mmCIF file of C-alpha atoms in Angstrom:
data_model
loop_
_atom_site.group_PDB
_atom_site.id
_atom_site.type_symbol
_atom_site.label_atom_id
_atom_site.label_comp_id
_atom_site.label_asym_id
_atom_site.label_seq_id
_atom_site.Cartn_x
_atom_site.Cartn_y
_atom_site.Cartn_z
ATOM 1 C CA ARG A 1 51.153 82.082 -29.158
ATOM 2 C CA ARG A 2 51.162 79.406 -31.889
ATOM 3 C CA ILE A 3 52.806 81.848 -34.336
ATOM 4 C CA ALA A 4 55.668 82.532 -31.911
ATOM 5 C CA GLU A 5 56.040 78.794 -31.277
ATOM 6 C CA ILE A 6 56.355 78.087 -35.015
ATOM 7 C CA SER A 7 59.001 80.776 -35.390
ATOM 8 C CA LEU A 8 61.001 79.535 -32.394
ATOM 9 C CA VAL A 9 60.895 75.922 -33.611
ATOM 10 C CA PHE A 10 62.355 76.866 -37.004
ATOM 11 C CA ILE A 11 64.928 79.210 -35.464
ATOM 12 C CA LYS A 12 66.065 76.364 -33.221
ATOM 13 C CA MET A 13 66.300 73.951 -36.144
ATOM 14 C CA GLY A 14 68.220 76.495 -38.201
ATOM 15 C CA PHE A 15 70.841 77.081 -35.515
ATOM 16 C CA MET A 16 71.245 73.403 -34.640
ATOM 17 C CA THR A 17 71.636 71.998 -38.130
ATOM 18 C CA PHE A 18 74.611 71.889 -40.456
ATOM 19 C CA GLY A 19 74.663 70.625 -44.010
ATOM 20 C CA GLY A 20 71.452 71.936 -45.528
ATOM 21 C CA GLY A 21 67.937 70.595 -45.875
ATOM 22 C CA PHE A 22 68.570 66.857 -46.011
ATOM 23 C CA ALA A 23 70.823 66.931 -42.961
ATOM 24 C CA MET A 24 67.992 68.739 -41.148
ATOM 25 C CA LEU A 25 65.445 65.974 -41.773
ATOM 26 C CA PRO A 26 66.015 63.947 -38.567
ATOM 27 C CA LEU A 27 65.727 67.090 -36.425
ATOM 28 C CA ILE A 28 62.706 68.343 -38.383
ATOM 29 C CA ARG A 29 61.043 64.944 -38.009
ATOM 30 C CA GLU A 30 61.686 64.868 -34.259
ATOM 31 C CA GLU A 31 60.320 68.383 -33.742
ATOM 32 C CA LEU A 32 57.302 68.239 -36.049
ATOM 33 C CA ILE A 33 56.144 64.631 -35.573
ATOM 34 C CA ASP A 34 57.411 63.330 -32.220
ATOM 35 C CA ARG A 35 57.322 66.493 -30.078
ATOM 36 C CA ARG A 36 54.736 68.829 -31.598
ATOM 37 C CA HIS A 37 52.514 66.329 -33.470
ATOM 38 C CA TRP A 38 52.006 68.887 -36.219
ATOM 39 C CA LEU A 39 52.418 66.299 -38.999
ATOM 40 C CA SER A 40 51.814 62.590 -39.463
ATOM 41 C CA GLU A 41 54.555 60.328 -40.871
ATOM 42 C CA ASP A 42 52.834 60.126 -44.279
ATOM 43 C CA ARG A 43 52.226 63.861 -44.420
ATOM 44 C CA PHE A 44 55.881 64.484 -43.521
ATOM 45 C CA LEU A 45 56.965 62.437 -46.548
ATOM 46 C CA GLU A 46 54.535 64.348 -48.772
ATOM 47 C CA VAL A 47 55.896 67.673 -47.508
ATOM 48 C CA ILE A 48 59.483 66.552 -48.246
ATOM 49 C CA ALA A 49 58.522 65.497 -51.790
ATOM 50 C CA VAL A 50 56.701 68.757 -52.549
ATOM 51 C CA ALA A 51 59.419 70.923 -50.956
ATOM 52 C CA GLN A 52 62.128 69.148 -52.967
ATOM 53 C CA ALA A 53 60.214 69.451 -56.243
ATOM 54 C CA LEU A 54 59.689 73.217 -55.845
ATOM 55 C CA PRO A 55 62.427 75.735 -56.684
ATOM 56 C CA GLY A 56 64.442 77.044 -53.748
ATOM 57 C CA SER A 57 65.953 75.700 -50.556
ATOM 58 C CA LEU A 58 64.457 72.532 -49.057
ATOM 59 C CA SER A 59 64.434 73.961 -45.518
ATOM 60 C CA ILE A 60 62.747 77.216 -46.596
ATOM 61 C CA ASN A 61 60.161 75.382 -48.707
ATOM 62 C CA MET A 62 59.397 72.977 -45.872
ATOM 63 C CA SER A 63 59.049 75.822 -43.385
ATOM 64 C CA ILE A 64 56.490 77.564 -45.617
ATOM 65 C CA ILE A 65 54.423 74.404 -46.146
ATOM 66 C CA VAL A 66 54.489 73.349 -42.483
ATOM 67 C CA GLY A 67 53.833 76.867 -41.196
ATOM 68 C CA TYR A 68 50.850 77.212 -43.538
ATOM 69 C CA GLU A 69 49.423 73.835 -42.472
ATOM 70 C CA VAL A 70 49.736 74.676 -38.782
ATOM 71 C CA ALA A 71 48.555 78.302 -38.747
ATOM 72 C CA GLY A 72 47.720 79.502 -42.246
ATOM 73 C CA LEU A 73 49.466 82.461 -43.882
ATOM 74 C CA PRO A 74 50.741 83.993 -40.594
ATOM 75 C CA GLY A 75 52.224 80.586 -39.722
ATOM 76 C CA ALA A 76 53.944 80.348 -43.106
ATOM 77 C CA LEU A 77 55.448 83.836 -42.741
ATOM 78 C CA SER A 78 56.546 83.119 -39.181
ATOM 79 C CA ALA A 79 58.104 79.773 -40.138
ATOM 80 C CA VAL A 80 60.019 81.148 -43.118
ATOM 81 C CA ALA A 81 61.322 84.058 -41.025
ATOM 82 C CA GLY A 82 62.464 81.605 -38.360
ATOM 83 C CA ALA A 83 64.089 79.277 -40.912
ATOM 84 C CA ALA A 84 65.879 82.123 -42.725
ATOM 85 C CA LEU A 85 67.222 83.982 -39.657
ATOM 86 C CA PRO A 86 69.919 81.505 -38.472
ATOM 87 C CA PRO A 87 71.606 81.027 -41.883
ATOM 88 C CA PHE A 88 71.410 84.774 -42.541
ATOM 89 C CA LEU A 89 73.149 85.607 -39.260
ATOM 90 C CA THR A 90 75.691 82.784 -39.607
ATOM 91 C CA ILE A 91 76.616 83.605 -43.207
ATOM 92 C CA THR A 92 76.906 87.305 -42.381
ATOM 93 C CA LEU A 93 79.296 86.482 -39.510
ATOM 94 C CA VAL A 94 81.344 84.029 -41.584
ATOM 95 C CA ALA A 95 81.576 86.490 -44.497
ATOM 96 C CA ALA A 96 82.870 89.176 -42.135
ATOM 97 C CA VAL A 97 85.765 87.014 -40.885
ATOM 98 C CA PHE A 98 86.242 84.584 -43.815
ATOM 99 C CA ASN A 99 89.379 86.181 -45.263
ATOM 100 C CA ARG A 100 91.131 86.071 -41.879
ATOM 101 C CA LEU A 101 90.218 82.432 -41.248
ATOM 102 C CA GLN A 102 90.653 81.110 -44.796
ATOM 103 C CA ASP A 103 94.154 79.653 -44.358
ATOM 104 C CA ASN A 104 93.908 78.843 -40.664
ATOM 105 C CA PRO A 105 94.768 75.108 -40.219
ATOM 106 C CA VAL A 106 92.494 74.775 -37.166
ATOM 107 C CA VAL A 107 89.520 76.183 -39.082
ATOM 108 C CA ASP A 108 90.324 73.981 -42.102
ATOM 109 C CA ALA A 109 90.378 70.900 -39.853
ATOM 110 C CA ALA A 110 87.085 71.933 -38.255
ATOM 111 C CA PHE A 111 85.434 72.324 -41.672
ATOM 112 C CA MET A 112 86.719 68.914 -42.727
ATOM 113 C CA GLY A 113 85.165 67.379 -39.615
ATOM 114 C CA VAL A 114 81.873 69.148 -40.288
ATOM 115 C CA ARG A 115 81.856 67.923 -43.917
ATOM 116 C CA CYS A 116 82.317 64.312 -42.779
ATOM 117 C CA ALA A 117 79.588 64.684 -40.157
ATOM 118 C CA VAL A 118 77.226 66.142 -42.776
ATOM 119 C CA VAL A 119 77.659 63.048 -44.973
ATOM 120 C CA ALA A 120 76.659 60.875 -42.006
ATOM 121 C CA LEU A 121 73.664 63.122 -41.230
ATOM 122 C CA ILE A 122 72.432 62.982 -44.831
ATOM 123 C CA TRP A 123 72.890 59.192 -44.888
ATOM 124 C CA ASN A 124 70.897 58.894 -41.652
ATOM 125 C CA ALA A 125 68.146 61.133 -43.021
ATOM 126 C CA GLY A 126 67.948 58.996 -46.161
ATOM 127 C CA MET A 127 67.701 55.773 -44.174
ATOM 128 C CA GLU A 128 65.007 57.174 -41.861
ATOM 129 C CA THR A 129 62.994 58.462 -44.819
ATOM 130 C CA ALA A 130 63.379 55.128 -46.644
ATOM 131 C CA LYS A 131 61.973 53.268 -43.618
ATOM 132 C CA LEU A 132 58.839 55.394 -43.823
ATOM 133 C CA ALA A 133 58.442 55.547 -47.614
ATOM 134 C CA VAL A 134 59.565 52.139 -48.917
ATOM 135 C CA LYS A 135 56.794 49.783 -47.832
ATOM 136 C CA ASP A 136 56.203 47.280 -50.670
ATOM 137 C CA TRP A 137 57.859 45.782 -53.757
ATOM 138 C CA ARG A 138 56.703 48.660 -55.979
ATOM 139 C CA SER A 139 58.412 51.151 -53.659
ATOM 140 C CA TRP A 140 61.639 49.111 -53.780
ATOM 141 C CA ILE A 141 61.542 49.089 -57.601
ATOM 142 C CA ILE A 142 60.978 52.860 -57.723
ATOM 143 C CA LEU A 143 63.816 53.402 -55.241
ATOM 144 C CA GLY A 144 66.200 51.200 -57.231
ATOM 145 C CA VAL A 145 65.335 52.802 -60.589
ATOM 146 C CA THR A 146 65.668 56.289 -59.085
ATOM 147 C CA ILE A 147 69.123 55.538 -57.655
ATOM 148 C CA VAL A 148 70.319 54.139 -60.998
ATOM 149 C CA ILE A 149 68.948 57.128 -62.943
ATOM 150 C CA MET A 150 70.614 59.610 -60.572
ATOM 151 C CA MET A 151 73.931 57.738 -60.771
ATOM 152 C CA VAL A 152 74.117 57.450 -64.571
ATOM 153 C CA THR A 153 72.381 60.641 -65.766
ATOM 154 C CA PRO A 154 72.722 64.352 -64.956
ATOM 155 C CA LEU A 155 68.939 64.605 -64.459
ATOM 156 C CA ASN A 156 67.915 67.212 -61.908
ATOM 157 C CA PRO A 157 66.353 65.574 -58.782
ATOM 158 C CA ALA A 158 63.374 67.943 -58.917
ATOM 159 C CA THR A 159 62.675 66.893 -62.524
ATOM 160 C CA LEU A 160 62.943 63.253 -61.521
ATOM 161 C CA ILE A 161 60.489 63.783 -58.652
ATOM 162 C CA LEU A 162 57.984 65.437 -61.015
ATOM 163 C CA VAL A 163 58.349 62.593 -63.555
ATOM 164 C CA LEU A 164 57.841 59.944 -60.863
ATOM 165 C CA ALA A 165 54.876 61.874 -59.460
ATOM 166 C CA ALA A 166 53.321 61.937 -62.939
ATOM 167 C CA ILE A 167 53.935 58.187 -63.343
ATOM 168 C CA GLY A 168 52.423 57.496 -59.920
ATOM 169 C CA SER A 169 49.369 59.636 -60.671
ATOM 170 C CA SER A 170 48.912 57.924 -64.052
ATOM 171 C CA ALA A 171 49.164 54.467 -62.463
ATOM 172 C CA MET A 172 46.593 55.455 -59.829
ATOM 173 C CA MET A 173 44.189 56.766 -62.511
ATOM 174 C CA VAL A 174 44.570 53.545 -64.525
ATOM 175 C CA ARG A 175 43.868 51.431 -61.411
ATOM 176 C CA SER A 176 40.850 53.602 -60.578
ATOM 177 C CA TRP A 177 39.543 53.307 -64.144
ATOM 178 C CA LYS A 178 39.974 49.507 -64.084
ATOM 179 C CA ALA A 179 38.170 49.277 -60.741
ATOM 180 C CA ARG A 180 35.257 51.389 -62.055
ATOM 181 C CA ARG A 181 35.087 49.324 -65.232
ATOM 182 C CA ALA A 182 35.073 46.075 -63.250
ATOM 183 C CA THR A 183 32.247 47.435 -61.055
ATOM 184 C CA GLU A 184 30.209 48.490 -64.112
ATOM 185 C CA MET A 185 30.755 45.102 -65.787
ATOM 186 C CA GLY A 186 29.651 43.357 -62.576
ATOM 187 C CA LYS A 187 26.472 45.467 -62.447
ATOM 188 C CA ARG A 188 25.698 44.743 -66.117
ATOM 189 C CA LYS A 189 26.202 41.038 -65.559
ATOM 190 C CA GLU A 190 23.906 41.110 -62.531
ATOM 191 C CA GLY A 191 21.312 42.977 -64.591
ATOM 192 C CA GLN A 192 21.509 40.437 -67.428
ATOM 193 C CA ASP A 193 21.262 37.536 -64.964
ATOM 194 C CA GLY A 194 18.210 39.173 -63.425
ATOM 195 C CA ILE A 195 16.536 39.460 -66.845
ATOM 196 C CA HIS A 196 17.160 35.796 -67.607
#
């Protein structure tokens, strides 16, 4: 039953979303966190980061990770099948009639409207994600530096995510090492005071 539910959730998201993975984020968040309670807010952000850093489509990567977390390997297979089915069917249909519709002014106007709506959806997804992820001054600095780097360099976003993840991990290890060192120094001092 859970396997079928996972597949149906991702099929629904695939058919209801235009504009790719980032435009899907509000719908994915609503389904996975608010309705199903399959992920926490923090875990959702982690899944987005990992899915973006891996090669391939964001929506497919997210479906695999979420499906695996919810129901193991069968859940991952069910989720990826559900996520892949709507675009496969839609693209097949569009490819079959594309040449006939290519110069149709009504279709051109519809695509223009969809493109504008997608920009708004991606903006909304970014703002919602920022509300969850940017919590202190360090987060604001990272966000600002990341925006500047992406605006002035051709660096691939996945590479940037990996670099920032490495920096974050290094900073955490340094803090952990300092905390351990401070604890050891405190114990030594207590020992010396006890001797005297």
